[in-house]
Each structure stands twice: as structure tokens, then as C-alpha cells.
CSV table of C-alpha atoms in Angstrom, one decimal:
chain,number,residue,atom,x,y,z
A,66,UNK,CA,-110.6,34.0,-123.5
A,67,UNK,CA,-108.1,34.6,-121.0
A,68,UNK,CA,-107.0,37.6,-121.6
A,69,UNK,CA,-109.6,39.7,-120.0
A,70,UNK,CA,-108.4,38.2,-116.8
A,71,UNK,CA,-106.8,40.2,-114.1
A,72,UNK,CA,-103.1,39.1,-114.1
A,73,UNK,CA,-103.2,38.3,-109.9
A,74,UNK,CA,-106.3,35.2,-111.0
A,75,UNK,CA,-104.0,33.8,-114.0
A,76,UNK,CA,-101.1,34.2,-111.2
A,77,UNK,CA,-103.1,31.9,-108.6
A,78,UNK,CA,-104.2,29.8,-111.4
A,79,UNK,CA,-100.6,28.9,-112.4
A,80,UNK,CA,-99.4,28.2,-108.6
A,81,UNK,CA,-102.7,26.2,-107.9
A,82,UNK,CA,-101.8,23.9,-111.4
A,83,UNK,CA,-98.2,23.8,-110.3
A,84,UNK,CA,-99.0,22.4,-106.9
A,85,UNK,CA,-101.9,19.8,-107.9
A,86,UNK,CA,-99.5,18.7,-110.6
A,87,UNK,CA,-96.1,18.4,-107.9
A,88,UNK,CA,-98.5,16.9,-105.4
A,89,UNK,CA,-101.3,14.3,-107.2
A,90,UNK,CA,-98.4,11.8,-108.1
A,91,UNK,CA,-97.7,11.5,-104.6
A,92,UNK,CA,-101.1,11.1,-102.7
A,93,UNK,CA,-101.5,8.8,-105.1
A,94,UNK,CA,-98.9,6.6,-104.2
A,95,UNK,CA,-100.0,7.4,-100.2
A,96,UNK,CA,-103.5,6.0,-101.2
A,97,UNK,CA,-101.7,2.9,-102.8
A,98,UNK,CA,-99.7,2.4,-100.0
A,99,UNK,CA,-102.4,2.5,-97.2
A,100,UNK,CA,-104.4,0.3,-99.6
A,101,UNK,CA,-101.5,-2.5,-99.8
A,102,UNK,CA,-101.4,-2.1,-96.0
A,103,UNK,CA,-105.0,-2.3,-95.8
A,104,UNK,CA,-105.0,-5.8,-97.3
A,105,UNK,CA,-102.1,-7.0,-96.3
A,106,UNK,CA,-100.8,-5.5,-92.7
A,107,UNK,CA,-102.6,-7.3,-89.6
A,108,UNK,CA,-102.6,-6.3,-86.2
A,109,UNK,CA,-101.1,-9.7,-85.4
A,110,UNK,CA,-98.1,-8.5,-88.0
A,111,UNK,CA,-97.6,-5.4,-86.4
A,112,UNK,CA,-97.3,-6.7,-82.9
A,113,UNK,CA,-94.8,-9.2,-83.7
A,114,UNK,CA,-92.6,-6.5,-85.4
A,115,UNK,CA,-92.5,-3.4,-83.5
A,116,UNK,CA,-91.0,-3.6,-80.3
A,117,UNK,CA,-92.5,-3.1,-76.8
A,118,UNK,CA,-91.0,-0.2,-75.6
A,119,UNK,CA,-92.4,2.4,-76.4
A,120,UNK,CA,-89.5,4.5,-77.0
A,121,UNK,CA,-87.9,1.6,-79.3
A,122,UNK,CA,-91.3,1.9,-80.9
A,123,UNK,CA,-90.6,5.2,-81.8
A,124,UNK,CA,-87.3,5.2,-83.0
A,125,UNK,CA,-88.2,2.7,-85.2
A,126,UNK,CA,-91.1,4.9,-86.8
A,127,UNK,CA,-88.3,7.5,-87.1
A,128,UNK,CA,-86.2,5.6,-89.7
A,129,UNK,CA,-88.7,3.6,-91.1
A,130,UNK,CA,-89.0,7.0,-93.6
A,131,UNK,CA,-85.9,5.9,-95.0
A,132,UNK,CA,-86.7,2.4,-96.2
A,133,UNK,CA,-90.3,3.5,-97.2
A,134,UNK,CA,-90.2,7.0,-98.8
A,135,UNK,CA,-92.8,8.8,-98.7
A,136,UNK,CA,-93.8,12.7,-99.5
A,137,UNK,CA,-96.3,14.6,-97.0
A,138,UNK,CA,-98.7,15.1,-99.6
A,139,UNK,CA,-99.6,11.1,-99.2
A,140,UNK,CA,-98.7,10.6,-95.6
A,141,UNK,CA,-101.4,11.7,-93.8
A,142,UNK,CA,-103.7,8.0,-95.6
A,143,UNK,CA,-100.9,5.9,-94.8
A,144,UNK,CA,-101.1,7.3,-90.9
A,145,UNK,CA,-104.7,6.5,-90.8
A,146,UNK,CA,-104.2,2.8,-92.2
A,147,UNK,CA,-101.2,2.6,-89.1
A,148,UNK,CA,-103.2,3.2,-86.4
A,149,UNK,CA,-106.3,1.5,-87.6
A,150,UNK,CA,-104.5,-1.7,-88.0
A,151,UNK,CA,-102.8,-1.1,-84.6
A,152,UNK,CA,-99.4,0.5,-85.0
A,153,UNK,CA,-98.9,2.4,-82.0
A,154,UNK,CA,-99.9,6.1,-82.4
A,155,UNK,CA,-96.8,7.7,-81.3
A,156,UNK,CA,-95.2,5.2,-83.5
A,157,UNK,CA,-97.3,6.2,-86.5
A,158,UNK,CA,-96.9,10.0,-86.0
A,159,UNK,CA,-93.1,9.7,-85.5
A,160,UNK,CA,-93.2,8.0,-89.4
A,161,UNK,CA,-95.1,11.1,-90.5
A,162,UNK,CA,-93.1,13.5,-89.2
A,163,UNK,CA,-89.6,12.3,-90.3
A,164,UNK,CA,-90.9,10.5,-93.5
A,165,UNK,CA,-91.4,13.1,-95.8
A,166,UNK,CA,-87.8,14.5,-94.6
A,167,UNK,CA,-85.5,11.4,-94.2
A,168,UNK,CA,-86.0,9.9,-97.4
A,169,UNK,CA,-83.6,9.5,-100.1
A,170,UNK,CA,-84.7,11.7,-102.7
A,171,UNK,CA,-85.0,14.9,-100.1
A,172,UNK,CA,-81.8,13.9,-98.8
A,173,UNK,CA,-80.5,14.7,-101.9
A,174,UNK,CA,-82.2,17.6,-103.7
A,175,UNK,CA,-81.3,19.1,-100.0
A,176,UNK,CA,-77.9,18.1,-100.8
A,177,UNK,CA,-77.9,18.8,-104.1
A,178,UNK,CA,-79.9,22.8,-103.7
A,179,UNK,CA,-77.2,23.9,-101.2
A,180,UNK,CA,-73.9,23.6,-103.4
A,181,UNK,CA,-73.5,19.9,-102.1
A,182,UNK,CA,-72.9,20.4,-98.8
A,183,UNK,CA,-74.1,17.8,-96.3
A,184,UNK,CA,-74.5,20.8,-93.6
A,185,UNK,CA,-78.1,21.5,-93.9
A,186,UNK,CA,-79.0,17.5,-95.1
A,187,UNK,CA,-78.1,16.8,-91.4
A,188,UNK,CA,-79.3,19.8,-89.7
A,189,UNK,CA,-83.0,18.7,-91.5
A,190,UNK,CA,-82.6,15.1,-90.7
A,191,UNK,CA,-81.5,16.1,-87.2
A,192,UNK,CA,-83.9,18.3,-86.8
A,193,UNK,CA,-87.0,15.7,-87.8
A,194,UNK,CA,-85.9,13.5,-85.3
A,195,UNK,CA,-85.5,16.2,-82.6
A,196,UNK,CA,-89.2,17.1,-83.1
A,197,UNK,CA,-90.4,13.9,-84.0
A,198,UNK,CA,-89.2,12.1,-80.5
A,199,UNK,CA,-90.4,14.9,-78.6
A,200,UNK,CA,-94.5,14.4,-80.4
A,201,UNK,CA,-93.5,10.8,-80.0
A,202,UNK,CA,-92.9,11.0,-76.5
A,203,UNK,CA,-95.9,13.2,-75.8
A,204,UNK,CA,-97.9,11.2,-77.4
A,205,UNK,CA,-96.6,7.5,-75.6
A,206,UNK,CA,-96.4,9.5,-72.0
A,207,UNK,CA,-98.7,12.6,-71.5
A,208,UNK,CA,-101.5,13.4,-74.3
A,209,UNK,CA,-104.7,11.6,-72.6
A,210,UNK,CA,-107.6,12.4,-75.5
A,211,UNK,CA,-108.7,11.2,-78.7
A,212,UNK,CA,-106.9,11.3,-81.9
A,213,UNK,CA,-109.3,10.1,-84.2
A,214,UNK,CA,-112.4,11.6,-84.8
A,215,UNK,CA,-115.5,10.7,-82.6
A,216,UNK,CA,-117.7,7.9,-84.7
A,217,UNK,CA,-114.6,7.9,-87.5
A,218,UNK,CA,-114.0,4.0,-88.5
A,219,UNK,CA,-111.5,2.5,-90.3
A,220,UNK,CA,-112.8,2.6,-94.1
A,221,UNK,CA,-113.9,-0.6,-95.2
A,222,UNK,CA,-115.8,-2.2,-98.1
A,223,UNK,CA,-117.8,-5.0,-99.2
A,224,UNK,CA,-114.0,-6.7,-100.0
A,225,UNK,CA,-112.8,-6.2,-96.6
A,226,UNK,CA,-111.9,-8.9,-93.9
A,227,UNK,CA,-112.9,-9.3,-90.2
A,228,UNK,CA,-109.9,-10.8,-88.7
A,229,UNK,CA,-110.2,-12.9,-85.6
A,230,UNK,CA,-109.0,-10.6,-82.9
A,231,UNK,CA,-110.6,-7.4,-84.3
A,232,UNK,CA,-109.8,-4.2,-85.5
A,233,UNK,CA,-112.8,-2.0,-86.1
A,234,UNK,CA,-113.0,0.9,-84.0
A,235,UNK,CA,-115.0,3.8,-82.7
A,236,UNK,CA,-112.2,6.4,-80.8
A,237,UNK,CA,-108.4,5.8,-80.3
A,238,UNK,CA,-106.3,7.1,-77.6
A,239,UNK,CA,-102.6,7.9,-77.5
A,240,UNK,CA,-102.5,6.1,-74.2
A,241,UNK,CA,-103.4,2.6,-75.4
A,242,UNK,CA,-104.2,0.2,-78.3
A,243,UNK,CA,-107.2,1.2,-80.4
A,244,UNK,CA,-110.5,0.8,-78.7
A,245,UNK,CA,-113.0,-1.7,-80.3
A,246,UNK,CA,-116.1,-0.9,-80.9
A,247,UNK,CA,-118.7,-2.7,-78.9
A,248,UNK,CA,-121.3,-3.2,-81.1
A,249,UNK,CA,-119.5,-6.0,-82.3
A,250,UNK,CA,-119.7,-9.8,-81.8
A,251,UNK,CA,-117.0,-11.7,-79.7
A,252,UNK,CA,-116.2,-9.1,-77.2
A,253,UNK,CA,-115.4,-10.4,-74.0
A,254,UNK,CA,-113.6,-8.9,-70.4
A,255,UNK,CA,-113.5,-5.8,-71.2
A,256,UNK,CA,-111.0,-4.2,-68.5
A,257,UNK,CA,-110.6,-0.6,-67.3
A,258,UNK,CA,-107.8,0.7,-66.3
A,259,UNK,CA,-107.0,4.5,-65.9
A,260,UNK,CA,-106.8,6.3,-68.9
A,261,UNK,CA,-106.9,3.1,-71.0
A,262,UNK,CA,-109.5,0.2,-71.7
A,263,UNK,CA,-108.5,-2.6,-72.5
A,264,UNK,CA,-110.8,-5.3,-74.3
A,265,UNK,CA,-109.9,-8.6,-74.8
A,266,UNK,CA,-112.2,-10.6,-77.9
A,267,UNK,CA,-112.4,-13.9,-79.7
A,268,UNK,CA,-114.7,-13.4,-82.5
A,269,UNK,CA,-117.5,-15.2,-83.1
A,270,UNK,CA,-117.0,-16.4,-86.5
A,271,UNK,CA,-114.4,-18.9,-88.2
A,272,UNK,CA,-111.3,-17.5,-89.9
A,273,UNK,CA,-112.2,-16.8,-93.8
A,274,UNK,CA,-109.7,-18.5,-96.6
A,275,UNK,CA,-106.6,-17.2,-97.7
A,276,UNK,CA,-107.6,-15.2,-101.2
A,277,UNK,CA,-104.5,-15.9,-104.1
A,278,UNK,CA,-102.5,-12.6,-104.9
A,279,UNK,CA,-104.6,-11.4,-107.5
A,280,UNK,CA,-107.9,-11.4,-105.5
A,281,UNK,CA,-105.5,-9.6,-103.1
A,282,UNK,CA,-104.4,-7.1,-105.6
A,283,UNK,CA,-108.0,-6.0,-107.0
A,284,UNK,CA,-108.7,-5.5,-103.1
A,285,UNK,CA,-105.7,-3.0,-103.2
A,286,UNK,CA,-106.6,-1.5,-106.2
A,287,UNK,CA,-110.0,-0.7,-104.7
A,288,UNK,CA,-109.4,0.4,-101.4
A,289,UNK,CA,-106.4,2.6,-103.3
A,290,UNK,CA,-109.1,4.2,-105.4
A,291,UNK,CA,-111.6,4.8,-102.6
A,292,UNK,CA,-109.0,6.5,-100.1
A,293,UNK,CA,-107.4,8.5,-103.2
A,294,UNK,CA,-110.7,10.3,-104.0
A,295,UNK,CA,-111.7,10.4,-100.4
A,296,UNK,CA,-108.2,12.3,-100.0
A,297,UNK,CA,-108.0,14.4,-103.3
A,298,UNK,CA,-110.7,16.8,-102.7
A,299,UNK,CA,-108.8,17.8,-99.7
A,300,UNK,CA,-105.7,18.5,-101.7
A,301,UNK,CA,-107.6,20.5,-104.1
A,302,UNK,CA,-109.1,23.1,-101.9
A,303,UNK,CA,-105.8,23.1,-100.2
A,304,UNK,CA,-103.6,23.7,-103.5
A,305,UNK,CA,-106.2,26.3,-104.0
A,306,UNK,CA,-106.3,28.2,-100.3
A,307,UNK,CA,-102.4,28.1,-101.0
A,308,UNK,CA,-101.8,29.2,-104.3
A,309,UNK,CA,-104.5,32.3,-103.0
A,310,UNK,CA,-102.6,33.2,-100.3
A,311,UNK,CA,-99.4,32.8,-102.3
A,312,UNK,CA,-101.0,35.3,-104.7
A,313,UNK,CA,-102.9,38.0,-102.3
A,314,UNK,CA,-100.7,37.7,-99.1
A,315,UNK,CA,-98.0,40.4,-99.3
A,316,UNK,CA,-94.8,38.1,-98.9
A,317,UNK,CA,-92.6,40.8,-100.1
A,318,UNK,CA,-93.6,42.8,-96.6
A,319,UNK,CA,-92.6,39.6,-94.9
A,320,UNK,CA,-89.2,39.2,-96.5
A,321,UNK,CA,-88.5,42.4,-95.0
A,322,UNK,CA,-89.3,41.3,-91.4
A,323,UNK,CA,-86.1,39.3,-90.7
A,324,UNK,CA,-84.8,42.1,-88.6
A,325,UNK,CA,-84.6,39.9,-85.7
A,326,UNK,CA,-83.3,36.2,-85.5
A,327,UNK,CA,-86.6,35.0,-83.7
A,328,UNK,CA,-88.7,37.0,-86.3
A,329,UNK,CA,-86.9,35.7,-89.2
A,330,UNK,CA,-87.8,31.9,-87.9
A,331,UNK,CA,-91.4,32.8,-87.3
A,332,UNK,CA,-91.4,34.5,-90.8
A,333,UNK,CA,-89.9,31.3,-92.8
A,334,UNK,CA,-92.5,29.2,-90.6
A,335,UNK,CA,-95.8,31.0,-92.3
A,336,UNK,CA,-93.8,30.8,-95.3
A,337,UNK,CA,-93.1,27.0,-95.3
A,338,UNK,CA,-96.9,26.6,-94.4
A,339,UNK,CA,-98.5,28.8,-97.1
A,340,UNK,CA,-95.8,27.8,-99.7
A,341,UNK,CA,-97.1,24.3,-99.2
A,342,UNK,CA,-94.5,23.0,-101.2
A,343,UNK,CA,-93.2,19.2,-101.8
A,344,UNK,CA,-90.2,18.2,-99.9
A,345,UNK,CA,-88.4,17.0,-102.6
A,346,UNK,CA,-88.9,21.0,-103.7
A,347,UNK,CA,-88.7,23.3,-101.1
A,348,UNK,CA,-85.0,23.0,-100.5
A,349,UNK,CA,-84.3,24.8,-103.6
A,350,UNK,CA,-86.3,27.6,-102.6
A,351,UNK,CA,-84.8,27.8,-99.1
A,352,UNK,CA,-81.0,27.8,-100.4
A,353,UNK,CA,-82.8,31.1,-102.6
A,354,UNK,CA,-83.7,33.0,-99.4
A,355,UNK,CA,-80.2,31.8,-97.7
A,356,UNK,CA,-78.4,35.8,-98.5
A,357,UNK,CA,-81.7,37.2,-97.1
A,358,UNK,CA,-82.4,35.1,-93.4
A,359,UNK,CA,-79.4,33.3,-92.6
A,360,UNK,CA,-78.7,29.4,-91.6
A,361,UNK,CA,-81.6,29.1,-88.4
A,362,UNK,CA,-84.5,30.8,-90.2
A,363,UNK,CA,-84.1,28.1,-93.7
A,364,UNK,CA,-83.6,25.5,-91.4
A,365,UNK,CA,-87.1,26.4,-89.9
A,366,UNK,CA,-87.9,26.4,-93.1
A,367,UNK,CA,-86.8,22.8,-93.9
A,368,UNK,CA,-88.4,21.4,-91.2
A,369,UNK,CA,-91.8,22.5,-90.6
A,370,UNK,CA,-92.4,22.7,-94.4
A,371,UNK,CA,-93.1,18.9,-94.8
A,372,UNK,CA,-94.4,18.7,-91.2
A,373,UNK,CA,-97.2,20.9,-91.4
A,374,UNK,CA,-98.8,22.4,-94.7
A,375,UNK,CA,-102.4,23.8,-95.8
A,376,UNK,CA,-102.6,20.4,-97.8
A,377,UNK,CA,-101.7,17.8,-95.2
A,378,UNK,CA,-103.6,20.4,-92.5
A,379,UNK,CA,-107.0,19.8,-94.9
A,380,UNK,CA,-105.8,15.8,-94.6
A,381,UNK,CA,-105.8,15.6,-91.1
A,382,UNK,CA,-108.4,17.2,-90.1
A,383,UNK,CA,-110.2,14.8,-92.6
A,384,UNK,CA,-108.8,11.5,-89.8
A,385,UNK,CA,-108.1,13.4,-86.6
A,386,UNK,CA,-110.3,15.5,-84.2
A,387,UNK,CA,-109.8,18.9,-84.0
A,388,UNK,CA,-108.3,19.5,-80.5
A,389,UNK,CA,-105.8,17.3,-81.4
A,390,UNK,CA,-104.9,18.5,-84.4
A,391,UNK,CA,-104.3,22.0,-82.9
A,392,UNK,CA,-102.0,20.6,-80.2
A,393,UNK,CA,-100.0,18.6,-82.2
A,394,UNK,CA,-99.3,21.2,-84.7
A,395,UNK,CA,-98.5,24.1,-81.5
A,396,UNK,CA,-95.8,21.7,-80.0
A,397,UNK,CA,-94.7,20.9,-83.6
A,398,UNK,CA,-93.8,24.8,-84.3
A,399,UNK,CA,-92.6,24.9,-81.1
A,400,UNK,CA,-90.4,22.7,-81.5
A,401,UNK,CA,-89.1,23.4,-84.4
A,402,UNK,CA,-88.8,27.3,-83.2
A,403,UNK,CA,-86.1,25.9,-80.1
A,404,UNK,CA,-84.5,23.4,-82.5
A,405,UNK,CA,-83.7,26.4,-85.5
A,406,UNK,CA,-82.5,29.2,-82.4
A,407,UNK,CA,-79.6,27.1,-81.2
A,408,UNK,CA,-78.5,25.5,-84.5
């Protein structure tokens, strides 16, 4: 049957299979994730947790990868459940940046892949944290526009709660808190200021009961299940725009291209984005092109990889708008350009 196949199809098939198969056990713990902080994260949680400055803010999204591990094939559900509940954006995006990298597992297949040597494990972790304070920052100081989608509400189901202070929302800035949408009851002086608006509300309707932990659990269950298909049909026409481009894109001509040290990082970049591969992977395949590119051009490699992907690229765009999208994934390459040359 499959034999009358041209070998370069059977190729992409195997590469797509290979990466829905590395990845689907990962988005779906993402979609379980956001749907446990769906049910059981509140706004008034989050406040009392994070700190108020917003650089503490961010350093705290930094390491929180560590404690929660997570791979970039899920990260992009979990993000959306963050800010919709009201974890500061730059807060959120620093997690998903340094997440996928910091954890314990990548920490040590990176160890692991490069004859155990702790050289490139810190030069990865250091270099997550270089680019994820600098989107941070941007994002807490100077990016004024919308990251979610115009009209694009926090997903929500017959099971899910109204608490007393709100969280539904229309649009959500970088500058501020998310907005609330005003078509709701309660809302009340509703302030202005700059680039931000501020609403202050006391809903209109009496807190509902505490549900016991099972109740709790079917709702996770069933907000898990609706944000995992909602997700997986981006990471199957990702897997499969990768595993093409793995199969018709001439990487061999671009193996030969790292003449130059700046060339050679820009060369491991498009490869760590059309590779698409998991981070608990790709360090393995880096350590392979070590004799060909040298030490700045795989730790490019290592960095960007579970930053920015054709999978997680599908998943975004899925939460965030556009223009956004484009200018957070510019400075990430940039950054990660400057942080490779001078390693």
C-alpha cells in the first residue's frame, strides 16, 4: 500500500508521527494544568502571592519553571489561564519563556547530551533569563497595545464560576490589570488613567458555595478536555508544516552556511524553529552539530528552540493578536542573537 509512495511523503510522514507522538503527552498535561488553574487559581490568590513590583514579579515568573515544569508544547494554555485569572502579563510571559528551559528534566538531558558538562546547562539557563527579563521588562515598562485578541474571552462553560470581583474580559494590556468587560453587572468607577483603565466592581450577585473536591475535579477534567482539543488541532497542522519543511527545505545547503559566526547563529535559529523539537530533545541534536558551528551558534540553538517553534507559533496566535505576536517573537530572536555573539 505504501510502497508506491515517493520516499520524501513516507519521510514527512515519519517526522510528523515522531513529533505529534514527543509532543501530545505534553499539551496534554499544559491543558490539565490550565484546567486545575482554571478552577482553582483566583485573582484574589494571585494578588496575594506575587509581589508588587513589577520587576520582583518577574523574577518570580523566571524560576517558577523550576518548581512547575513544563515543555513549550503545553505552555502557550497555561499562559492564557495566567493572564485571564490576572497574573501580570510580563509575569506570565517570563514563565513561558524560561519554563520549558529551566526545568529539571532539560537541565539534565542538556547535561546529560553534552558529555556531562554543566557548561552549556548554564549558558541555556542563563541565557532564558537574559531574554526573558528583557520581554519582561518590555512588557511591564514600554509595550502599550493589546495582547489578547480583540473580543477573545477567557473560555468558560456551563461549570464555571463568577467570582465576586470579576474576571471576564474583552482586551488585556501589558500596561495594567486585565480589563473587564462592561457588559457585565456590578461595574462601578470606572477610572482612566493614561495608557491604563482601571475599573473598580462589586458584583451584583451573592458568592456561590464552596463545591467538595470531586465536584472540583470533574470541573478540571472538563475544562482540561475542552482546552486540549481547542489546542491539538493547532499542534497538528504545526507538526505537519514542520515535519514538511524538515523534508523539502534543503538543510544540508544550510549546514554549509556557517562560514561566518553571525551566519552560523542565524542558521541554528531557522533550524531550532523548523526542527520544532521538545526541549527535553533538542539538546541531543545540538551537542550533534557542535564539530560543525561551534559553542555561540548551539547555544542559539538551545535557546530559541523552546522559545519560539511552528507549534507554539500556531498556539499563540490561537490567544494573542497578531501584532503582538510578531513583536515579541522579533525582540525574542534578537535577543537571543546578542546573548549567543558574546557567549
Amino acid at each position: 500500500m505504501f510502497a508506491n509512495l515517493p520516499d520524501s511523503i513516507l519521510q514527512m510522514s515519519m517526522i510528523f508521527l515522531s513529533v505529534v507522538i514527543e509532543a501530545l503527552p505534553f499539551v496534554l498535561l499544559g491543558c490539565l494544568i490550565s484546567g486545575a488553574l482554571q478552577v482553582f487559581l483566583t485573582p484574589e490568590r494571585v494578588r496575594r502571592l506575587l509581589p508588587k513590583n513589577k520587576l520582583a514579579s518577574i523574577l518570580v515568573g523566571c524560576v517558577l519553571g523550576f518548581f512547575f515544569p513544563s515543555c513549550e508544547c503545553g505552555i502557550v494554555p497555561i499562559i492564557n489561564r495566567f493572564i485571564t485569572k490576572g497574573v501580570p502579563i510580563p509575569t506570565a510571559f517570563a514563565f513561558m519563556l524560561t519554563a520549558p528551559i529551566v526545568n529539571p528534566i532539560v537541565l539534565f538531558s542538556t547535561y546529560i547530551a553534552f558529555g556531562n558538562s554543566t557548561k552549556f546547562a548554564l549558558l541555556r539557563v542563563g541565557g532564558a533569563f537574559f531574554v526573558a527579563i528583557i520581554v519582561g521588562s518590555w512588557l511591564a515598562y514600554f509595550y502599550q497595545g493589546s495582547v489578547l485578541k480583540k473580543g477573545r474571552l477567557p473560555l468558560a462553560t456551563s461549570n464555571s464560576q463568577v467570582p465576586a470581583d470579576l474576571t471576564l474580559t474583552e482586551e488585556v494590556t501589558a500596561k495594567g490589570e486585565p480589563i473587564p468587560a462592561v457588559a457585565l453587572m456590578g461595574i462601578t468607577n470606572t477610572e482612566v488613567t493614561g495608557s491604563s483603565t482601571v475599573v473598580k466592581t462589586t458584583a451584583a450577585m451573592p458568592q456561590p458555595p464552596k463545591k467538595n473536591f470531586l465536584v472540583q475535579v470533574n470541573h478540571v477534567l472538563h475544562h482540561s478536555l475542552d482546552e486540549f482539543f481547542d489546542t491539538g488541532r493547532y499542534l497538528i497542522i504545526g507538526a505537519l508544516i514542520a515535519s514538511a519543511m524538515q523534508t523539502y527545505l534543503p538543510t544540508a545547503a544550510l549546514l554549509t552556511l556557517g562560514s561566518s559566526k553571525l551566519l552560523a547563529i542565524l542558521v541554528m535559529l531557522v533550524l531550532a524553529f523548523v526542527m520544532s523539537l521538545c526541549s527535553e530533545a533538542d539538546a541531543f541534536i545540538g551537542a550533534s552539530l557542535m564539530s560543525l558551528f561551534g559553542t555561540a551558534p548551539v547555544v542559539a540553538f538551545l535557546v530559541l528552540g523552546p522559545m519560539v517553534d511552528i507549534k507554539n507559533l500556531l498556539m499563540m496566535n490561537r490567544y494573542f493578536s497578531g501584532k503582538f505576536i510578531l513583536a515579541l517573537v522579533a525582540l525574542i530572536v534578537l535577543c537571543v542573537t546578542g546573548y549567543a555573539w558574546v557567549v
